[in-house]
Short mmCIF file of C-alpha atoms in Angstrom, two decimals:
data_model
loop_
_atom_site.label_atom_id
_atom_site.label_comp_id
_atom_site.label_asym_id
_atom_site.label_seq_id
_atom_site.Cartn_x
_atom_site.Cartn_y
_atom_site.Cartn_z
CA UNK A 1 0.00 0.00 0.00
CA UNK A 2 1.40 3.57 -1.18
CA UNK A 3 0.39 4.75 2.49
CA UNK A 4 1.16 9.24 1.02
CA UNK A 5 -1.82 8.15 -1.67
CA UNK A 6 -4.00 6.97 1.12
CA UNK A 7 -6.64 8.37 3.65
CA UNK A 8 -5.05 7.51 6.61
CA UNK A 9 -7.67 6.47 9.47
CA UNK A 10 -8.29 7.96 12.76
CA UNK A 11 -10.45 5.36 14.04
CA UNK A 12 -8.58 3.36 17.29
CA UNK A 13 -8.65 0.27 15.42
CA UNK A 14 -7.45 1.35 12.20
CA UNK A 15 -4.81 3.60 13.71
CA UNK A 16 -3.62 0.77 16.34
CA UNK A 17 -3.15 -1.78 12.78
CA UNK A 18 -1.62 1.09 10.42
CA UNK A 19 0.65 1.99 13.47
CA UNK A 20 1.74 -1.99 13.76
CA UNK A 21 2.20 -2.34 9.72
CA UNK A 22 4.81 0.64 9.90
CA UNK A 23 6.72 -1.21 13.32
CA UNK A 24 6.78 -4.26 10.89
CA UNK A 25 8.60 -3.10 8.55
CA UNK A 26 10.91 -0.74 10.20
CA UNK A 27 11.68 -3.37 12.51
CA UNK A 28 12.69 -5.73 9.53
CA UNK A 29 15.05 -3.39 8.39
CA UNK A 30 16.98 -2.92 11.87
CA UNK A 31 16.92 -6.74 12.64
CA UNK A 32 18.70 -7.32 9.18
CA UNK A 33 21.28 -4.14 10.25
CA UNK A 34 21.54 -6.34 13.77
CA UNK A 35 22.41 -9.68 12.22
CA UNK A 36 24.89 -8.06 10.14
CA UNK A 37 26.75 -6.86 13.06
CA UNK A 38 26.61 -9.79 14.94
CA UNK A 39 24.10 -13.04 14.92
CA UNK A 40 23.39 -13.78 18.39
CA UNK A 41 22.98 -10.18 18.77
CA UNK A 42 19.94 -10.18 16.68
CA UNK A 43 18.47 -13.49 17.54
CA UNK A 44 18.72 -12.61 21.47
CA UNK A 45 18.17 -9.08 21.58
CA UNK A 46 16.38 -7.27 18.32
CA UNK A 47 14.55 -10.38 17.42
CA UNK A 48 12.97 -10.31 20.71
CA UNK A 49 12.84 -6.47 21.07
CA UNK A 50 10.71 -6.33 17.73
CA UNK A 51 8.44 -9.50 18.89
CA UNK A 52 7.59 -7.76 22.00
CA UNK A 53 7.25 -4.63 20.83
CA UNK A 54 4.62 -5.79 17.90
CA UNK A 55 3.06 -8.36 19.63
CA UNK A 56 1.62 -6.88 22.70
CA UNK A 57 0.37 -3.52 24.16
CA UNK A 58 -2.96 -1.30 23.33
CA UNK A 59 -0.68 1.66 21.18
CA UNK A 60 -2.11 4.01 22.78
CA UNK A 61 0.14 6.64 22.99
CA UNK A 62 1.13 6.46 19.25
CA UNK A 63 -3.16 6.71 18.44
CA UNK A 64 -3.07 9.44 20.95
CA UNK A 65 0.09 11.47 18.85
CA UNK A 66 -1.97 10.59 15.53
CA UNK A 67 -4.91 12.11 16.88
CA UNK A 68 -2.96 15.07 18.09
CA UNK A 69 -2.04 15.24 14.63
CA UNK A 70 -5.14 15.35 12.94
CA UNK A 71 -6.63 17.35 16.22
CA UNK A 72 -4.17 19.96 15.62
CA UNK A 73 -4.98 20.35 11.63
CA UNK A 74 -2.57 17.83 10.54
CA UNK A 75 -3.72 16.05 6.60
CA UNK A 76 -4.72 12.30 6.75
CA UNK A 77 -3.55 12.39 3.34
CA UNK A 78 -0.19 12.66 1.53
CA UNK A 79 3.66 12.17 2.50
CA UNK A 80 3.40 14.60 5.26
CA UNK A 81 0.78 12.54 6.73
CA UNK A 82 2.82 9.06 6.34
CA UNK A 83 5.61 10.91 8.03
CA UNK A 84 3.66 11.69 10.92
CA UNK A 85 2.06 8.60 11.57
CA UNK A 86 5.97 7.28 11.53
CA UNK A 87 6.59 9.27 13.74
CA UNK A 88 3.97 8.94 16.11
CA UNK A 89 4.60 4.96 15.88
CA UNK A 90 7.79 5.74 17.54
CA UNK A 91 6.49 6.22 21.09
CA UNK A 92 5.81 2.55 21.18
CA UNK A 93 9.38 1.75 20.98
CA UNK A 94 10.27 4.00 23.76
CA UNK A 95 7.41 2.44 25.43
CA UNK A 96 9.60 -1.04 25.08
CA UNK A 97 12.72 0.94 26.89
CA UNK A 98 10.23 1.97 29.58
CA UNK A 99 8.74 -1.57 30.16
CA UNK A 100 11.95 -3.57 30.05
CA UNK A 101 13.84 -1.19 32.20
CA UNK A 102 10.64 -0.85 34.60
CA UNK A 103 10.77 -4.77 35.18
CA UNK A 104 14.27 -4.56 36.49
CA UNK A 105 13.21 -2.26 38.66
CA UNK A 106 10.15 -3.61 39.93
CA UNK A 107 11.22 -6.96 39.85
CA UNK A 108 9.09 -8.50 37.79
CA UNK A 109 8.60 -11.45 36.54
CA UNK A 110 5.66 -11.30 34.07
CA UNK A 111 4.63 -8.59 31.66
CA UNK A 112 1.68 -9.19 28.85
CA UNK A 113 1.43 -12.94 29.79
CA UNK A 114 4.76 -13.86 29.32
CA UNK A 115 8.14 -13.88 31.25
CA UNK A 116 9.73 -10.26 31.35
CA UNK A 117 12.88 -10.01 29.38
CA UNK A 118 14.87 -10.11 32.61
CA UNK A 119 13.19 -13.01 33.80
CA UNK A 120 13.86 -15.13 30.46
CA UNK A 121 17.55 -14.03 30.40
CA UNK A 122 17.93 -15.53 33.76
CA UNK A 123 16.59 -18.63 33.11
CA UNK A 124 18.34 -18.78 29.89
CA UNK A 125 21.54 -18.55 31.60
CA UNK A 126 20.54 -21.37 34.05
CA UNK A 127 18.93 -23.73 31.31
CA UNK A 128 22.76 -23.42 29.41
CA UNK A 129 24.46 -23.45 32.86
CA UNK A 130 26.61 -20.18 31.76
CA UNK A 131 29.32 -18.84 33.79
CA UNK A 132 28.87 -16.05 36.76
CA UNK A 133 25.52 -15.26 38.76
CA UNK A 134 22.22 -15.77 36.53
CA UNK A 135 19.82 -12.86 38.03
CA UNK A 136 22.59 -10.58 37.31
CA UNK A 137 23.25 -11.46 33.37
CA UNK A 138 19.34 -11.59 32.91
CA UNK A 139 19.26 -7.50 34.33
CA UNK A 140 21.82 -6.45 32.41
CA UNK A 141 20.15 -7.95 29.20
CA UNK A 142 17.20 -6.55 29.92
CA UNK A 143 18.85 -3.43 30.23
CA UNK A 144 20.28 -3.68 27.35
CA UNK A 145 17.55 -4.74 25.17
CA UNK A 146 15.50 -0.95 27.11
CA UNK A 147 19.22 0.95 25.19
CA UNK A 148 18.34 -0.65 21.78
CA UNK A 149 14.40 0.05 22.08
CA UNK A 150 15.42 3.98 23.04
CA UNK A 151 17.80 4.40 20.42
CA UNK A 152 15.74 2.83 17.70
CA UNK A 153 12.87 5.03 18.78
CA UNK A 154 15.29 7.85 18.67
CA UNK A 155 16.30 6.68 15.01
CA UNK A 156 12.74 6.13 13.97
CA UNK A 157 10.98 9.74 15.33
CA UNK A 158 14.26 11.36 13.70
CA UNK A 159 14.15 10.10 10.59
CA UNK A 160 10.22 10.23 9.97
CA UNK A 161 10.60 14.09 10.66
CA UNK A 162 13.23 14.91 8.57
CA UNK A 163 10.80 15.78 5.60
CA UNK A 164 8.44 17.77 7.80
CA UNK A 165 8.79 21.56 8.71
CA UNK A 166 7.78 21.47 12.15
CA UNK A 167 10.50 19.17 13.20
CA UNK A 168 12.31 21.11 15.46
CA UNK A 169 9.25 21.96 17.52
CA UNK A 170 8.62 17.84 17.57
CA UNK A 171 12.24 17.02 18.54
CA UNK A 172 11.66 19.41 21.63
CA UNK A 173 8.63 17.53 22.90
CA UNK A 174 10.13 14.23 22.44
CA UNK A 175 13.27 15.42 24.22
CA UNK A 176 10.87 16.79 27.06
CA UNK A 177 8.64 13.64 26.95
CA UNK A 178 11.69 11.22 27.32
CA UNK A 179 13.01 13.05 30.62
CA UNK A 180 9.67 14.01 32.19
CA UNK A 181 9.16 9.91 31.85
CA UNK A 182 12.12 8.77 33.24
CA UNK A 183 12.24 11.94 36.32
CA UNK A 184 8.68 10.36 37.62
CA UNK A 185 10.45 7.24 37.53
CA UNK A 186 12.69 8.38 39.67
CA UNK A 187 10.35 10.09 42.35
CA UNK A 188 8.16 6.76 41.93
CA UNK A 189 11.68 4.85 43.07
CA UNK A 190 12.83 7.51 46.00
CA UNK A 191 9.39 7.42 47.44
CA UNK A 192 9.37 3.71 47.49
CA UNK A 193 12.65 3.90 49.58
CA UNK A 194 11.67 6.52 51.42
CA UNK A 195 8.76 5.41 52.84
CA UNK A 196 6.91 8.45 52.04
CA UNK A 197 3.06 8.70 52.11
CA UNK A 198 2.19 12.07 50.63
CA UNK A 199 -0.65 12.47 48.46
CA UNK A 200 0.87 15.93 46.85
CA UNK A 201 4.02 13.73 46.42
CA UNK A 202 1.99 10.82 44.75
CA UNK A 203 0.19 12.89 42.31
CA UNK A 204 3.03 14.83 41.25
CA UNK A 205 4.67 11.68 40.30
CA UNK A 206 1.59 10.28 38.43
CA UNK A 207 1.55 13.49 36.42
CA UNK A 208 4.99 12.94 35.34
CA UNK A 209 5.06 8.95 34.95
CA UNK A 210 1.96 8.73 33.45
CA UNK A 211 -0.03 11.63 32.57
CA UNK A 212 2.35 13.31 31.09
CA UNK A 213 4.12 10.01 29.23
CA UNK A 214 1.19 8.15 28.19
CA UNK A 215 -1.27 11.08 27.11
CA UNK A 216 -0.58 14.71 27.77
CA UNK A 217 2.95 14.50 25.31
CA UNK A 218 1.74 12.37 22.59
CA UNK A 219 -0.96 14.59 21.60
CA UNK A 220 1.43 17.56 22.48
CA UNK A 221 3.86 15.73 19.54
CA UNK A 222 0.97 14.87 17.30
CA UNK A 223 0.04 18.72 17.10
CA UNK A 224 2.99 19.86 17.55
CA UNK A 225 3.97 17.88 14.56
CA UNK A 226 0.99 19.55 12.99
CA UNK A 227 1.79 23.50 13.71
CA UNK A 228 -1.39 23.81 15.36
CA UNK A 229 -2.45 26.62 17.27
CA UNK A 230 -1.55 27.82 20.56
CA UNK A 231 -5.66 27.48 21.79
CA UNK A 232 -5.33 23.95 20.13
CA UNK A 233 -2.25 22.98 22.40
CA UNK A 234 -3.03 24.35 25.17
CA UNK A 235 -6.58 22.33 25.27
CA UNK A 236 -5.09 18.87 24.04
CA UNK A 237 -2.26 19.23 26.90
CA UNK A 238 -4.54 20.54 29.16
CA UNK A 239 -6.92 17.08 28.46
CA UNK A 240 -4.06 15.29 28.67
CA UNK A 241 -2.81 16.47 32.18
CA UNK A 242 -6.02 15.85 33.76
CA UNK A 243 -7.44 12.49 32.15
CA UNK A 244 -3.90 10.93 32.08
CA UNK A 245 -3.41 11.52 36.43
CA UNK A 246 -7.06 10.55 36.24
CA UNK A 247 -5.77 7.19 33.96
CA UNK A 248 -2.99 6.67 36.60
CA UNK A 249 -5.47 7.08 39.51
CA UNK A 250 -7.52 4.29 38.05
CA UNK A 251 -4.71 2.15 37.75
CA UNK A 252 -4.03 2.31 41.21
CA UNK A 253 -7.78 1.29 42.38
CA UNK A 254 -7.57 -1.90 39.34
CA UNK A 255 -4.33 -2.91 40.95
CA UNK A 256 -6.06 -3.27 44.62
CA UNK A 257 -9.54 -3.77 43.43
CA UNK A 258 -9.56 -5.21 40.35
CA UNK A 259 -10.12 -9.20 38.67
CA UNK A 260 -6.88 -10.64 37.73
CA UNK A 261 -8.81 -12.07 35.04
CA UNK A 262 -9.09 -8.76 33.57
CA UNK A 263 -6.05 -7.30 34.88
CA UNK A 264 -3.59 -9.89 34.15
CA UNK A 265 -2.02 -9.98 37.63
CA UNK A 266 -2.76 -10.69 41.47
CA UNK A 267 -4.44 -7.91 43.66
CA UNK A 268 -1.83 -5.34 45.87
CA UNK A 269 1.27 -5.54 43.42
CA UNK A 270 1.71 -1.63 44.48
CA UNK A 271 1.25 -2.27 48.33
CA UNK A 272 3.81 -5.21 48.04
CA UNK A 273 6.17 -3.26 46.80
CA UNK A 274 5.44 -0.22 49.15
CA UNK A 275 4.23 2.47 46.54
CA UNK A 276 3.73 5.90 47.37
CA UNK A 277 -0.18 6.10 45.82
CA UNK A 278 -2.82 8.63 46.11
CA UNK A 279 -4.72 5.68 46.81
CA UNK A 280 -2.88 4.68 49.84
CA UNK A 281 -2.09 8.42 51.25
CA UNK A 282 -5.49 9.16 51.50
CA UNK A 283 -5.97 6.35 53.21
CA UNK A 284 -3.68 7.16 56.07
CA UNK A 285 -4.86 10.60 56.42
CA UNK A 286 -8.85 9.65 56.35
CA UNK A 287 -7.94 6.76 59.22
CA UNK A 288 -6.32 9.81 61.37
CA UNK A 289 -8.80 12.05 60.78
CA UNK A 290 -11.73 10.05 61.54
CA UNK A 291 -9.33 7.96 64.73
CA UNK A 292 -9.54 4.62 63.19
CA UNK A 293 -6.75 3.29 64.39
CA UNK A 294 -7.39 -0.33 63.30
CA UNK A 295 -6.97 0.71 59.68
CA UNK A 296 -4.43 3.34 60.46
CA UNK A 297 -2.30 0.24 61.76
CA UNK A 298 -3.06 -2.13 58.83
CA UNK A 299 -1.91 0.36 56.35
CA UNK A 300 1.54 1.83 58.71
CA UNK A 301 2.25 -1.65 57.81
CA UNK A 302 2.38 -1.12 53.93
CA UNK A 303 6.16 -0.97 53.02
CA UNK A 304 7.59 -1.85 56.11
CA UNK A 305 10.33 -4.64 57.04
CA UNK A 306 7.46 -7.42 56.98
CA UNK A 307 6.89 -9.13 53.85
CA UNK A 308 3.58 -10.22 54.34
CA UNK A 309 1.51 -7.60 53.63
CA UNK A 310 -2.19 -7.93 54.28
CA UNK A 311 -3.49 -7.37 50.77
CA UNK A 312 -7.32 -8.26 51.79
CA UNK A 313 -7.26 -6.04 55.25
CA UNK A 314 -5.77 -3.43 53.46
CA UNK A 315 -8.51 -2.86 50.62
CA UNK A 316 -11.09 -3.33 52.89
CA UNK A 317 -9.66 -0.41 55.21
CA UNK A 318 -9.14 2.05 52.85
CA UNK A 319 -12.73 1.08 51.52
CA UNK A 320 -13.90 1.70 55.06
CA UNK A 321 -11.84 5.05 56.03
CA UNK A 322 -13.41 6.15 52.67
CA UNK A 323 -10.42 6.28 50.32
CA UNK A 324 -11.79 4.47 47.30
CA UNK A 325 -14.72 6.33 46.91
CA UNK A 326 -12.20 9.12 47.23
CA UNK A 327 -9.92 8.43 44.16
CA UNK A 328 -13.20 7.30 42.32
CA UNK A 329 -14.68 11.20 42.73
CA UNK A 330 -11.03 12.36 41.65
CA UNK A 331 -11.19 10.16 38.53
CA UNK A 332 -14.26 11.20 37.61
CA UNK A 333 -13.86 14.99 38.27
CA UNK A 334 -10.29 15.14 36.06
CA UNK A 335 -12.02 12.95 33.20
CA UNK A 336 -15.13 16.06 33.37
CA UNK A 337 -12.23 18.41 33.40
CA UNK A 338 -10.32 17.27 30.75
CA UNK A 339 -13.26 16.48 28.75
CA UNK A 340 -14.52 20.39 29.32
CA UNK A 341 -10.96 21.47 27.72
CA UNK A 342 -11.58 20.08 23.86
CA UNK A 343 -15.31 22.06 23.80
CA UNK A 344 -13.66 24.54 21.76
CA UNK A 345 -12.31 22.56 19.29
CA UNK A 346 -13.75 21.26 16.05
CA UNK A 347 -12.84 17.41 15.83
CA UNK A 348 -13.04 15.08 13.49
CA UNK A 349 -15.64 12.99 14.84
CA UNK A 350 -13.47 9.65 15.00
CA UNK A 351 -10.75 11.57 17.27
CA UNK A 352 -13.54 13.26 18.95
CA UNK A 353 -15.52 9.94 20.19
CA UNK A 354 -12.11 8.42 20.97
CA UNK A 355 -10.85 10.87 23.08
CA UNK A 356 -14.18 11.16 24.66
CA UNK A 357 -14.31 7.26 25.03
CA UNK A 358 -10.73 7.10 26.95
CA UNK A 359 -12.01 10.07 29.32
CA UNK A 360 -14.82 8.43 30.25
CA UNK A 361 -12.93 4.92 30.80
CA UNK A 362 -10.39 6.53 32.61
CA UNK A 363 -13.53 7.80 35.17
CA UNK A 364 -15.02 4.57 35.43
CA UNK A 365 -12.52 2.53 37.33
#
């Protein structure tokens, strides 16, 4: 398909297959540059960064960028608009980098189903009965296999822009994107080690983690990409801000509250690892405010030296001090909010009803 001679969609389907068609091949290209530097080097790092990368994951961030694009009076026709999309399919590499780095971190063994990349490095070096200490080689590889995914995301976004005027303006977001990303990262970690339980704190580093990463930025490169006007940014960001903390927020409750079936992982992953959340913050400052000091002392517990943590007393005494129905009125005010933002713009109606749509999931938790 001649994709410059085509109406590009801006449905989330059509966007989210488009998007993968352009990975495809771009990834075909840099696994053949990878075996020609070295064989193994392909077959145990770019073979599986491109797999992973392609085969799981919703794309929403590169949708979002596409329909900051077209939001922000971007053509869904012609070269300009191929370049674009490239561009916007970018993000999901650096989403790879963020995942595979976020595992080490976190410790984790799973991600979409499957072992994490750290986790099948390690056993890898068991099954062959390599030299030196197993958990160690598997992080490392999975840190290396986060470098390639940044720079080939770097590589892609640069050279899908090069034919577009507005590329210096894009190149500035991405730059900000890729350090806002990685600085809530980094509050996320030091509040973990901390032991802090601030609910400023915690939303500050949603905003930058999340909000900022997975909705406010992509739109911000998707018009920005686009020239659009300063009214048009400052809505789409504005949108962004609130319905991505909102997004964040929501993830917190799912993690607690939610059905593994659906979520793809066991209740209180965040408690067991001592996260600073809105969720639990609240918590602990409802339980002294009202003098309930049963649930005050189940969740003092939460990232202490124990580690058995209480995953069913917890939820049900922030449910009872009132902190769930707390984050559930937040998420639903920021998705209003953010919604209220894009009244003054004229939408196409498929970016319209999506944007709408993932507002009004992100307030339904």
């Amino acid at each position: 398909m001649h994709l410059h001679e085509t109406t590009l969609p801006a449905d989330l389907d059509g966007v989210r297959s488009l998007v993968g068609d352009l990975l495809s091949e771009y990834l075909e290209g840099r696994i053949n540059g990878a075996d020609k530097v070295d064989k193994d080097f392909a077959a145990d790092l770019a073979v599986r960064l491109a797999s992973f990368t392609l085969d799981g994951g919703k794309r929403l961030r590169s949708v979002l960028a596409w329909w900051g694009w077209l939001a922000g009076g971007g053509a869904a026709r012609g070269a300009g608009a191929r370049a674009a999309l490239s561009a916007c399919s970018a993000i999901e590499l650096l989403q790879s980098f963020a995942l595979a780095h976020d595992d080490v971190m976190d410790a984790a063994a799973m991600r979409r189903g499957e072992p994490s990349f750290h986790a099948a490095h390690t056993a890898e070096h068991r099954a062959r009965r390599y030299y030196g200490d197993a958990r160690r080689y598997g992080e490392s590889m999975a840190i290396l296999v986060g470098d390639l995914a940044m720079a080939w995301a770097d590589d892609l976004l640069h050279e899908s822009l090069e034919s577009l005027p507005t590329r210096s303006a894009a190149h500035t977001v991405w730059r900000e994107m890729r350090t806002e990303v990685m600085a809530g990262q980094f509050l996320d970690l030091r509040a973990q080690a901390r032991g802090e339980r601030s609910e400023l704190s915690a939303l500050h580093a949603d905003h930058l983690k999340t909000a900022t990463y997975t909705v406010e930025r992509p739109l911000h490169l998707g018009a920005a990409m686009a020239d659009a006007p300063a009214q048009t940014l400052a809505a789409l960001r504005g949108y962004g801000a609130d319905v991505g903390v909102a997004f964040q927020l929501r993830d917190d409750l799912l993690d607690l509250y939610g059905d593994p079936a659906r979520t793809g992982k066991e209740p209180g992953e965040d408690l067991r690892e001592g996260k600073n959340t809105f969720l639990l913050a609240a918590g602990l400052r409802l339980a002294r405010e009202q003098g309930d000091t049963e649930a005050l002392r189940t969740l003092c517990l939460i990232g202490g030296p124990s580690e058995h943590v209480d995953i069913e007393g917890t939820a049900h005494a922030l449910e009872r001090v009132g902190a769930r129905s707390l984050v559930q009125r937040r998420c639903r005010e920021l998705a209003e909010r953010g919604l209220g933002r894009l009244a003054p713009l004229d939408l196409d109606p498929a970016v319209g009803e999506g944007l709408r749509s993932f507002a009004q999931a992100a307030a339904q938790p």
